[in-house]
């Protein structure tokens, strides 16, 4: 399968060593580079920088767009942003670390937040965290090797009546035990496996 970068249409294609294909829906030429895998547009920080003036007031919008594109703020990219805006990289890092929305490491497809607020702490949040670390094979703040899960510890999710609680992406899972927390992760894994098989 390859995907048109213009309209998003996907179709089967045997490249036969050709360097491009024509989208059957919109007629756009799509590079295939001798493979039948999906074509992913190259990520380029220059495209983002070109849309913003060389002014320090552009920093936050540039960082937001960069994270949207890359999924995080890569070190070499923040260096290029600094060059473009005439700012030291340490200042960019200082701004980015001030806001919780920015991250410097890639995150998994699913972000698992474990609440450690008072109500959750009293109801075994530490044990649930240990179980999730064991189930995922990673420590808190890390991402699984397959890029599927990132595990994070948070101060409070504001769901005290459901304690103990975890949140996977935007879905809250409450009244957990260690075994139920393990089952939540297994359900996500099984769902991903079904999607791959489909």
PDB file of C-alpha atoms in Angstrom, residues 57 96 146 180:
ATOM      1  CA  UNK A  57       7.493  36.213  19.744  1.00  0.00           C
ATOM      2  CA  UNK A  96       9.921  24.880  26.695  1.00  0.00           C
ATOM      3  CA  UNK A 146       7.740  -0.836  20.171  1.00  0.00           C
ATOM      4  CA  UNK A 180      -7.333  -4.639  36.679  1.00  0.00           C
TER       5      UNK A 180
END
